[in-house]
Short mmCIF file of C-alpha atoms in Angstrom, two decimals:
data_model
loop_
_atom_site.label_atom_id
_atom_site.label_comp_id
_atom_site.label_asym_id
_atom_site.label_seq_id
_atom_site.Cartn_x
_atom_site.Cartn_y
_atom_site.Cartn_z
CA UNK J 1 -32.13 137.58 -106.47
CA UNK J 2 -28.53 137.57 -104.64
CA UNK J 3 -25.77 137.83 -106.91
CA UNK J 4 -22.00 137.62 -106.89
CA UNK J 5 -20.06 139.35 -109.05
CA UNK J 6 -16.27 137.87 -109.43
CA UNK J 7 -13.67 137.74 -111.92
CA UNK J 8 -11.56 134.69 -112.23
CA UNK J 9 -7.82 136.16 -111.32
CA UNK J 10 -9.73 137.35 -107.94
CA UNK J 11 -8.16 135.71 -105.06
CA UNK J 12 -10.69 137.28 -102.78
CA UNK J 13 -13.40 135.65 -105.18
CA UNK J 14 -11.58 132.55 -104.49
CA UNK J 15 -12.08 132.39 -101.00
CA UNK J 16 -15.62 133.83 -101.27
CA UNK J 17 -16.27 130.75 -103.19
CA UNK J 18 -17.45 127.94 -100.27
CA UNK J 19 -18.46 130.57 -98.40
CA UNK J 20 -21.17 131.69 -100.97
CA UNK J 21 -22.12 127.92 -101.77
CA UNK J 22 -23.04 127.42 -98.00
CA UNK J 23 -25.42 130.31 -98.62
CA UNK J 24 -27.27 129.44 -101.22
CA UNK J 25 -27.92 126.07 -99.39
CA UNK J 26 -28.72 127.31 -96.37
CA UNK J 27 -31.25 129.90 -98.10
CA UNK J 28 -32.93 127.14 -100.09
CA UNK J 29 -32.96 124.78 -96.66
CA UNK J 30 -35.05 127.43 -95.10
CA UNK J 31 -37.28 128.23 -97.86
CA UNK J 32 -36.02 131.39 -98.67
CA UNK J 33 -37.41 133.56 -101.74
CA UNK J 34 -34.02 134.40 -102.39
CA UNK J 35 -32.06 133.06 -105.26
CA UNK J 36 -28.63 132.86 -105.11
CA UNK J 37 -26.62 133.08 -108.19
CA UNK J 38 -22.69 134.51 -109.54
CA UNK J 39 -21.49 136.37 -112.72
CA UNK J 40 -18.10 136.29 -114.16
CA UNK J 41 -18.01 139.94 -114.54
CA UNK J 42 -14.88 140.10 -117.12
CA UNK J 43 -17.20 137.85 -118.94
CA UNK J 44 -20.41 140.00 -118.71
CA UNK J 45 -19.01 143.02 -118.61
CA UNK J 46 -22.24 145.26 -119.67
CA UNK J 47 -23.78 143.59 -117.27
CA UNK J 48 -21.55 144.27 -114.67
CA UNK J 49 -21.48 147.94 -115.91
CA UNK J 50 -24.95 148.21 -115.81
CA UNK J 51 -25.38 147.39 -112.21
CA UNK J 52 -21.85 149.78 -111.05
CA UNK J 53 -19.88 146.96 -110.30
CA UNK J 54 -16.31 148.77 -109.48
CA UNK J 55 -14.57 145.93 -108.08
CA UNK J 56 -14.31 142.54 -107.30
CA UNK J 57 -15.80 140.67 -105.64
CA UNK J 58 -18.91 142.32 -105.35
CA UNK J 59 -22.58 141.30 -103.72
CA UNK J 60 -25.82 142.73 -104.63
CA UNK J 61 -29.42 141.84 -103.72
CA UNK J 62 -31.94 143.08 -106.04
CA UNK J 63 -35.29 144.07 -105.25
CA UNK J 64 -37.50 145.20 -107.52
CA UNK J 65 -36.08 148.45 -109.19
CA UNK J 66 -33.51 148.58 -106.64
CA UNK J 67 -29.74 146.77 -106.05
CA UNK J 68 -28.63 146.67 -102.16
CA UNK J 69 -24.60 146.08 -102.13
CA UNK J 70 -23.35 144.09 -99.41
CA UNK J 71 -20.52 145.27 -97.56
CA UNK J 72 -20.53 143.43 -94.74
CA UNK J 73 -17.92 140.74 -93.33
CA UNK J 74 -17.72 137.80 -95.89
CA UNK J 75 -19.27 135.32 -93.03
CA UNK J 76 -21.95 133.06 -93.76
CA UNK J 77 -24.20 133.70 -91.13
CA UNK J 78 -23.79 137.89 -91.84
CA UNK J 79 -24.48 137.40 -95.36
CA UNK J 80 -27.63 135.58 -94.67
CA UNK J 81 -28.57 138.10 -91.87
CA UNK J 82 -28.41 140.85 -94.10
CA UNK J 83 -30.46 138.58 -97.18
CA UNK J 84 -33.21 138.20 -94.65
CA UNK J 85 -33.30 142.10 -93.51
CA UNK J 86 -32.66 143.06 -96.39
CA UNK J 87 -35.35 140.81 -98.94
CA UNK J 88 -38.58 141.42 -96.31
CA UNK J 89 -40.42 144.53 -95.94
CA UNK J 90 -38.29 147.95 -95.80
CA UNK J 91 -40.97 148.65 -92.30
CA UNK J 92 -42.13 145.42 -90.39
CA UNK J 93 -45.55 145.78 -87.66
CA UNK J 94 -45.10 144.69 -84.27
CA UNK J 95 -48.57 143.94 -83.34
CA UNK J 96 -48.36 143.23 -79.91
CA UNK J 97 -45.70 144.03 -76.53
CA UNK J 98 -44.81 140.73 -76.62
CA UNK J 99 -43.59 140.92 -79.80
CA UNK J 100 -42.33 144.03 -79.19
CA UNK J 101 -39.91 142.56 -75.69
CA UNK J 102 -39.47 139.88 -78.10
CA UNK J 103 -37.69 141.91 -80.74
CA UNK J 104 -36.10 144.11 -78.23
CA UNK J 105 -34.00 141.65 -76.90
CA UNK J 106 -32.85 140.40 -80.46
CA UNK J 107 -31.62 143.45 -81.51
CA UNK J 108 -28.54 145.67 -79.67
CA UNK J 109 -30.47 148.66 -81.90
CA UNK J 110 -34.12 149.03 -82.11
CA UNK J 111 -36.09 151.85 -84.28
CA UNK J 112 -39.16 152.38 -84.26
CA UNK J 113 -42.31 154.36 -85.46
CA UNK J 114 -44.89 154.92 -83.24
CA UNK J 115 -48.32 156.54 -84.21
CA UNK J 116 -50.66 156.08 -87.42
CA UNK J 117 -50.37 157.15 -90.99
CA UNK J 118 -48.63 161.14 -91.46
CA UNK J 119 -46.23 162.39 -93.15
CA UNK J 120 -43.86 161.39 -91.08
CA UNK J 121 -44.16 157.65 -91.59
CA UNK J 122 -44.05 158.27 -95.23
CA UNK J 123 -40.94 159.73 -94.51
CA UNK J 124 -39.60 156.88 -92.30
CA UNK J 125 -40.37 154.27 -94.99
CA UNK J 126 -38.21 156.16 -97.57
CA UNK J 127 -35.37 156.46 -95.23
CA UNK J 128 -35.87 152.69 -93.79
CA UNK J 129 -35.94 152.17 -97.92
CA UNK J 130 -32.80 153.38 -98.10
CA UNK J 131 -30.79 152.39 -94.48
CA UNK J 132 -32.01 148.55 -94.45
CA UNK J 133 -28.80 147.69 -95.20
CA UNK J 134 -27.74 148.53 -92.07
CA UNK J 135 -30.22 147.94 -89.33
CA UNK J 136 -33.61 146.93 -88.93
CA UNK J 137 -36.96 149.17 -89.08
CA UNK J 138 -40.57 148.60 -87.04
CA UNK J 139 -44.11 150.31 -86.59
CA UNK J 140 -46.15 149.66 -83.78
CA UNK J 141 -49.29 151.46 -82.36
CA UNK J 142 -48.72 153.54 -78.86
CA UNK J 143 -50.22 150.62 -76.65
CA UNK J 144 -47.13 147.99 -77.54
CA UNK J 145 -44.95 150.15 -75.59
CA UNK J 146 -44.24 149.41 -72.39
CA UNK J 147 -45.45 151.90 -69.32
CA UNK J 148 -41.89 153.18 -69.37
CA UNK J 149 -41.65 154.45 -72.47
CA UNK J 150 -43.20 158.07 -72.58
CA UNK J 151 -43.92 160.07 -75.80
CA UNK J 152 -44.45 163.64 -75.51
CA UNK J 153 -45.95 163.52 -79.17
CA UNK J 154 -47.56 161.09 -81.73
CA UNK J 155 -45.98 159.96 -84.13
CA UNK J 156 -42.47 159.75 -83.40
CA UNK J 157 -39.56 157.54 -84.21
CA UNK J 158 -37.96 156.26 -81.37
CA UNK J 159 -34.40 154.58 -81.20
CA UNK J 160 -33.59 151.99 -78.30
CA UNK J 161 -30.06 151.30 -77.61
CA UNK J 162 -27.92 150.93 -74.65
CA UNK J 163 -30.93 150.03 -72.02
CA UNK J 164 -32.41 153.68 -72.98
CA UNK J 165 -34.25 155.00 -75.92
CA UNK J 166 -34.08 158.57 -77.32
CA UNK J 167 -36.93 160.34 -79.69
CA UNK J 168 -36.13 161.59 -83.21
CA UNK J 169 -36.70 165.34 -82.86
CA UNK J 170 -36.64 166.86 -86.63
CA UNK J 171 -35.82 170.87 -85.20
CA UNK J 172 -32.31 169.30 -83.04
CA UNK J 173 -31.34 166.43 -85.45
CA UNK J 174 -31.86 167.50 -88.70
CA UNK J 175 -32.85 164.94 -91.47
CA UNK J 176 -34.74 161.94 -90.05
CA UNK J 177 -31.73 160.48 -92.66
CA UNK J 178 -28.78 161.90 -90.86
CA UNK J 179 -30.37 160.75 -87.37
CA UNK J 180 -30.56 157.49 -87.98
CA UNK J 181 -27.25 156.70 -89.60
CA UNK J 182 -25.45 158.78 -86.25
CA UNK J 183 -27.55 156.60 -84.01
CA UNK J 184 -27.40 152.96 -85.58
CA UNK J 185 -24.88 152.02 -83.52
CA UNK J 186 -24.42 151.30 -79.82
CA UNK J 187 -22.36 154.11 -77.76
CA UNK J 188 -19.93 151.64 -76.75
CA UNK J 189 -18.55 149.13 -79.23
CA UNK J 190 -15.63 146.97 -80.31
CA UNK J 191 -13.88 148.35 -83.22
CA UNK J 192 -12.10 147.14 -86.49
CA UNK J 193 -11.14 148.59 -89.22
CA UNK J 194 -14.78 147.66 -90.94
CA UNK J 195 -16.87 149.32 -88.22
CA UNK J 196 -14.17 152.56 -87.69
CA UNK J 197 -15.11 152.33 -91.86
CA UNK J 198 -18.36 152.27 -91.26
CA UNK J 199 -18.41 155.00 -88.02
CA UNK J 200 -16.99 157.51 -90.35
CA UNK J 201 -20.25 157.74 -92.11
CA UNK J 202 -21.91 158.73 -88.83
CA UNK J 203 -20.45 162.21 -88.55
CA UNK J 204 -19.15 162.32 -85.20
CA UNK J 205 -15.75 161.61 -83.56
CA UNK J 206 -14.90 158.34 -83.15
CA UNK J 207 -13.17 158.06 -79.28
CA UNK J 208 -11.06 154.51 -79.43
CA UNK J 209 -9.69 153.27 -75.61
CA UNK J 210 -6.44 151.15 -76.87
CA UNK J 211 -6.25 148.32 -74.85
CA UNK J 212 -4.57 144.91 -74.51
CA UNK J 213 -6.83 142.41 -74.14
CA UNK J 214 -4.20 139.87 -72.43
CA UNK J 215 -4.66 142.57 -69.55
CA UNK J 216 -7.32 142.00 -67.53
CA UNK J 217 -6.58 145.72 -65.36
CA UNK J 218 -7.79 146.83 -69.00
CA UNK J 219 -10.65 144.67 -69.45
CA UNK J 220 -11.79 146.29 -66.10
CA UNK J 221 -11.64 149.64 -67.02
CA UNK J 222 -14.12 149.49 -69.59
CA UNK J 223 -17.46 150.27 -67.33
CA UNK J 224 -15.20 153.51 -66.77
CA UNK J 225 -15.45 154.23 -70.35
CA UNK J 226 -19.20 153.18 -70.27
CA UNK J 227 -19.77 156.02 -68.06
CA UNK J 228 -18.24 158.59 -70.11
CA UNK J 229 -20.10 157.60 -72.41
CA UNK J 230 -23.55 158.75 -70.71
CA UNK J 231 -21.77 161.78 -69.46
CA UNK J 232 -21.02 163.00 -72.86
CA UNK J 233 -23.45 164.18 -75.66
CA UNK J 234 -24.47 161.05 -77.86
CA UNK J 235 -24.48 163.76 -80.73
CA UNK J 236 -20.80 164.18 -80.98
CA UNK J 237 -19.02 161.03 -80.29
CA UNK J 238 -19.09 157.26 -81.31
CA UNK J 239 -17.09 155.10 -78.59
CA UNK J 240 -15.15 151.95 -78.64
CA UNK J 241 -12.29 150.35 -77.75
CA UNK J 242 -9.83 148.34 -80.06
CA UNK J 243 -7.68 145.47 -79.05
CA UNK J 244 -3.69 146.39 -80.22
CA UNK J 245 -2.35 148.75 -81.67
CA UNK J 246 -0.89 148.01 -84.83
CA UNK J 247 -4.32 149.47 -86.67
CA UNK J 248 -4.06 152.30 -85.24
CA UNK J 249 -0.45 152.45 -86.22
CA UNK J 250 -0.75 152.16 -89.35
CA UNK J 251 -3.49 154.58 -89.82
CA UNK J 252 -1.98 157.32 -88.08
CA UNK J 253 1.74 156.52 -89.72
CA UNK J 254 3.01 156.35 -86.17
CA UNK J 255 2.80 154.65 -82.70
CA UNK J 256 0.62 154.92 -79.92
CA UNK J 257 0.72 153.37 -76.74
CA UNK J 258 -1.02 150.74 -74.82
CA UNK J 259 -3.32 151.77 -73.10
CA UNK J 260 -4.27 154.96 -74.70
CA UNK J 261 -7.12 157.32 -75.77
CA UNK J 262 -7.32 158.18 -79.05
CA UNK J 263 -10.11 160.83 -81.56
CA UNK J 264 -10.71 160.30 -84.62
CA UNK J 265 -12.08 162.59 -87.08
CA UNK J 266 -12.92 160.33 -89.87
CA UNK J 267 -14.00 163.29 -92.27
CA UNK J 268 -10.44 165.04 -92.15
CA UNK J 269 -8.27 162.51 -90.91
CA UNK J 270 -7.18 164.35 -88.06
CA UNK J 271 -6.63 162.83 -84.68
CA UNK J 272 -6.62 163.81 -81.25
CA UNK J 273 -3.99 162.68 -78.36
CA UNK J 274 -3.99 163.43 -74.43
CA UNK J 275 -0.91 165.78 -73.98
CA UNK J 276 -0.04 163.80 -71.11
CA UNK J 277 -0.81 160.28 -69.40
CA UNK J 278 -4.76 160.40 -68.45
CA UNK J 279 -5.28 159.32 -64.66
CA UNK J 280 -8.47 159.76 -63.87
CA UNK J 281 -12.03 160.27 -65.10
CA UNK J 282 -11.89 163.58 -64.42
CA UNK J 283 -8.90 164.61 -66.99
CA UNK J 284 -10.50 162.19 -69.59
CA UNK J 285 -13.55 164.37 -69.44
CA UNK J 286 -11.30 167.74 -69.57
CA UNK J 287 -9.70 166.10 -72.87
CA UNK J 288 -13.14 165.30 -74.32
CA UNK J 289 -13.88 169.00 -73.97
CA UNK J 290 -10.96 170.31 -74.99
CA UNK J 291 -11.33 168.55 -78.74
CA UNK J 292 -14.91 169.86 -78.91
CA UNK J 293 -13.89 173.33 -77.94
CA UNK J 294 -11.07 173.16 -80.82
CA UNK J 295 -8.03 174.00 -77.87
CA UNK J 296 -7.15 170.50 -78.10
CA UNK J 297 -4.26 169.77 -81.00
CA UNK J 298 -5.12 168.36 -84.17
CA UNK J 299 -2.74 166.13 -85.66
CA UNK J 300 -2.61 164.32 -89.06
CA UNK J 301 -5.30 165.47 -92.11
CA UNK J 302 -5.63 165.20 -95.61
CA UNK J 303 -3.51 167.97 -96.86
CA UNK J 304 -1.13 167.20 -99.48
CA UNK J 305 1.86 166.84 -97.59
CA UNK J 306 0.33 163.87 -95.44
CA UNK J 307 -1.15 162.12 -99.01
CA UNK J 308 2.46 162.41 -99.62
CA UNK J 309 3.32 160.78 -96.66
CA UNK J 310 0.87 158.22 -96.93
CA UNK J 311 2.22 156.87 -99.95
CA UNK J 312 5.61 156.73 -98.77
CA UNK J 313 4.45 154.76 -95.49
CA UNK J 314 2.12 152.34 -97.54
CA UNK J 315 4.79 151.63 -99.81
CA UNK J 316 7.81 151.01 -97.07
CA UNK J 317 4.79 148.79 -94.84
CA UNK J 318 4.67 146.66 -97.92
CA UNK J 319 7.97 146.66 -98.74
CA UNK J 320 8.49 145.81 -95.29
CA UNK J 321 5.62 143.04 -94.79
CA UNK J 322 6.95 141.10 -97.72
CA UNK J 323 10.62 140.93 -96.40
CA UNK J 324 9.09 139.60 -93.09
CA UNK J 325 6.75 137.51 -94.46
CA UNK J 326 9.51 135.37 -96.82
CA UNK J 327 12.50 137.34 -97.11
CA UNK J 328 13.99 135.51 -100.39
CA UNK J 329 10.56 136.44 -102.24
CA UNK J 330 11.57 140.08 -101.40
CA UNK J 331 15.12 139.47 -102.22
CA UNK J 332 13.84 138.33 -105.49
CA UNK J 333 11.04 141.00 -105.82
CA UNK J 334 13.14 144.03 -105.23
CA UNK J 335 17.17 142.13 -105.99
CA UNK J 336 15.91 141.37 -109.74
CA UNK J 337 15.13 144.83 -111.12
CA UNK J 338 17.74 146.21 -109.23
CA UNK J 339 20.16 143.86 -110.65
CA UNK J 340 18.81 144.55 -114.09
CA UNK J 341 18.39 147.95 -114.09
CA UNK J 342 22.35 148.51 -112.33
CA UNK J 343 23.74 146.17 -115.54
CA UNK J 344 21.65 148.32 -117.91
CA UNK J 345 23.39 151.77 -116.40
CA UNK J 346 26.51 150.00 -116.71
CA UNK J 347 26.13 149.30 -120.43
CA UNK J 348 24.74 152.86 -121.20
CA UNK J 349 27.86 154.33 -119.31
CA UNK J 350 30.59 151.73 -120.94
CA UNK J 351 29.03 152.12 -124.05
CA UNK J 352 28.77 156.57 -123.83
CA UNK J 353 32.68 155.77 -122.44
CA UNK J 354 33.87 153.97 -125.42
CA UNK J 355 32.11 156.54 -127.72
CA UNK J 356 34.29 159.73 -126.02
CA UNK J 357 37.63 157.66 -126.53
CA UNK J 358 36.46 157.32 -129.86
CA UNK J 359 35.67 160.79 -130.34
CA UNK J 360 39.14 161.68 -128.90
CA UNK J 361 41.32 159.76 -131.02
CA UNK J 362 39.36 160.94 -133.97
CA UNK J 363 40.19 164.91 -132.23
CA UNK J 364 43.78 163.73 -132.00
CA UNK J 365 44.41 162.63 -135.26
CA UNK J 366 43.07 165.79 -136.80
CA UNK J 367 45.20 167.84 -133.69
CA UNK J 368 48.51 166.14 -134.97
CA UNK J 369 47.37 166.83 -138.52
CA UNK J 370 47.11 170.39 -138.17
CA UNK J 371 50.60 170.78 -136.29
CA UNK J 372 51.93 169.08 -138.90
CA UNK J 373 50.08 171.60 -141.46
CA UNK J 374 51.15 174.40 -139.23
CA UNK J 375 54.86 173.58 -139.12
CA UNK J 376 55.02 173.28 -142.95
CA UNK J 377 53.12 176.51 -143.25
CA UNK J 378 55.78 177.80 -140.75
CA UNK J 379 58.55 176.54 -143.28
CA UNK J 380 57.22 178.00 -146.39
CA UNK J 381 56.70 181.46 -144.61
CA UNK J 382 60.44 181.55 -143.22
CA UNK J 383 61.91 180.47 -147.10
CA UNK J 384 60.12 182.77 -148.63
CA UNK J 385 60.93 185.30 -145.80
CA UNK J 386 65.06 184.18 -146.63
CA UNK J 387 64.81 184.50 -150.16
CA UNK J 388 63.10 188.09 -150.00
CA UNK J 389 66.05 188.86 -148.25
CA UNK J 390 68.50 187.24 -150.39
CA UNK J 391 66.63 189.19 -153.84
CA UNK J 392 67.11 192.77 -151.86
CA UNK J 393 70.53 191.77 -150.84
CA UNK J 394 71.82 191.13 -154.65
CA UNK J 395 70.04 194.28 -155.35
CA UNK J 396 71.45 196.85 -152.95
CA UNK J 397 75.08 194.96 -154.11
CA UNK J 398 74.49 195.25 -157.89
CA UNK J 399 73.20 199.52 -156.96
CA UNK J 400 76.57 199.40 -155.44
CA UNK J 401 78.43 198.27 -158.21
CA UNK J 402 76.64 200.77 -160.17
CA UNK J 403 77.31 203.38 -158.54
CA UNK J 404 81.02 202.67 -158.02
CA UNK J 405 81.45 202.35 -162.18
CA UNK J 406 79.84 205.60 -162.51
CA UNK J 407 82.38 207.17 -160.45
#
């Protein structure tokens, strides 16, 4: 079964809509096993829950026990790509070369067992289990290969790619798991931001040539690029070139030019810039060294300071896009809750205003008040100050007069 999980307030869902119609008629037109069916999530929410839908919308094929998400683009012809890959068998048999060439050709990446039953085909059925969602997987006996392909050992898993093929060896390349998701991809690439996504899963550095594709100098100098790429290990670097540079831009938080080199570390978020203008395949090569070596700066990273950063540049690009986009919207957007929010500080303060002048006539009432008691106070003190005087006045004058009739 293929299912879509949407919500109804998705736009996303919305558009997904047609798209996801043509599928299901183009799957039954071919006879497909598949059957394709959606599932208001909001609606069917344990259901949802119960197969980790995070988000909408959200595509899931489900085989047996297991549920494959798609995360592909939202195409018709990759979603039924991936249905086909994805709904056959994990491993398929090439039983003969021609089927073999034939296969070769259809596919820009190629893996491939070679040997009979061992351990390690056991093991390449679990991972091929697991990475279907991604690439094809074949088995083919030793005498399907053509006389220029040369095992030193049987079995092996070999990967063809890029006119060449290289042999999984489990002492150099770790996990048979980690090998194939570094080598799925071609060494040389067009990027996006789905497949830089998608690269960062790989492990390695992800080397980007910014170009302008209006420029056909540019479009020339991409055999150059080719040829790094067979002069470098395969091991450390994805590479690619990107048309523009406003990605780029925007994932860095600042501007590079066109044309330019550019490394990415997708685990860290660092990047890596030429110190100066790079002339020649010689000081491209010195640069690729220098990041491997670690004397090559690092800029960027996912420290706090440049989280902190990031949300301050995500918020100003939006603020930003929507005033391009239809300026009144953002006028109204951002005007509205300014507006409200300045009249509702003006309120508090006139209102916190009217309160002190309040609160100071009240204090000068009760000022004038106690003047007034204080002057009366003042008044009773100085009487009664006189008229002590006054009483030992008439009494030193009566003493007087005593003492005069006694003499």
């Amino acid at each position: 079964a293929f299912a879509l999980f949407y919500a109804p307030w998705c736009g996303y869902c919305k558009k997904l809509e047609p798209i996801w119609q043509e599928v299901g008629a183009e799957l039954t037109r071919s006879g497909s096993p598949v059957r394709v069916g959606k599932m208001d999530g909001t609606a069917y929410s344990g259901v949802a829950s119960e197969f980790g839908v995070r988000g909408y919308p959200t595509i899931k094929l489900l085989k047996g026990e297991l549920a494959y998400n798609y995360k592909g683009p939202r195409t018709k012809d990759d979603i039924i790509e991936f249905t086909n890959r994805v709904s056959g068998p994990a491993v398929r048999s090439l039983p003969s070369r021609q089927m073999f060439e034939h296969v070769l050709k259809r596919h820009s990446v190629l893996f491939l067992y070679v040997g009979g039953e061992s351990p390690l085909k056991e093991k390449y059925t679990e991972v091929a289990s697991e990475l279907i969602v991604y690439t094809y997987f074949f088995s083919a006996s030793e005498d399907v290969l053509p006389e220029s392909v040369t095992l030193h050992e049987l079995p092996s898993v070999v990967v063809f790619k890029d006119g060449t093929y290289f042999t999984y060896d489990e002492y150099e390349d770790s996990s048979l798991s980690s090998w194939v998701n570094r080598e799925r991809f071609q060494s040389y690439l067009p990027i996006d931001g789905f497949t830089l996504y998608e690269l960062g899963e790989t492990g390695k550095l992800v080397a980007i040539a910014v170009t302008d594709e209006k420029d056909p100098t540019e479009r020339s100098s991409r055999p150059a690029s080719l040829m790094l790429c067979s002069s470098l290990s395969s091991r450390d670097f994805q590479f690619g070139h990107m048309d523009g540079n406003d990605y780029i831009n925007s994932l860095i938080m600042g501007e590079v030019s066109v044309p330019s080199i550019i490394i990415l570390n997708t685990s860290n978020e660092q990047y890596f810039v030429p110190a100066e203008p790079v002339e020649d395949l010689q000081q491209l090569l010195q640069f690729f060294s220098s990041v491997l070596d670690g004397s090559a700066p690092a800029y960027g990273g996912d420290g706090i300071l440049q989280r902190i950063k990031r949300v301050a540049y995500d918020a100003r690009s939006t603020v930003m896009s929507v005033f391009r986009s239809s300026p009144l919207l953002g006028c109204f957007l951002f005007g509205l809750p300014l507006g409200v929010i300045s009249l509702m500080c003006y309120g508090i303060c006139m209102a916190e205003s009217d309160d002190d002048t309040e609160l100071m006539k009240r204090d000068g009432f009760t000022d004038e008040e106690e003047e007034e008691g204080e002057e009366e106070e003042q008044q009773r003190l100085t009487a009664g100050a006189e008229g002590e005087e006054d009483e030992d006045a008439e009494k030193i004058e009566q003493k007087s007069l005593a003492e005069k009739k006694v003499d």
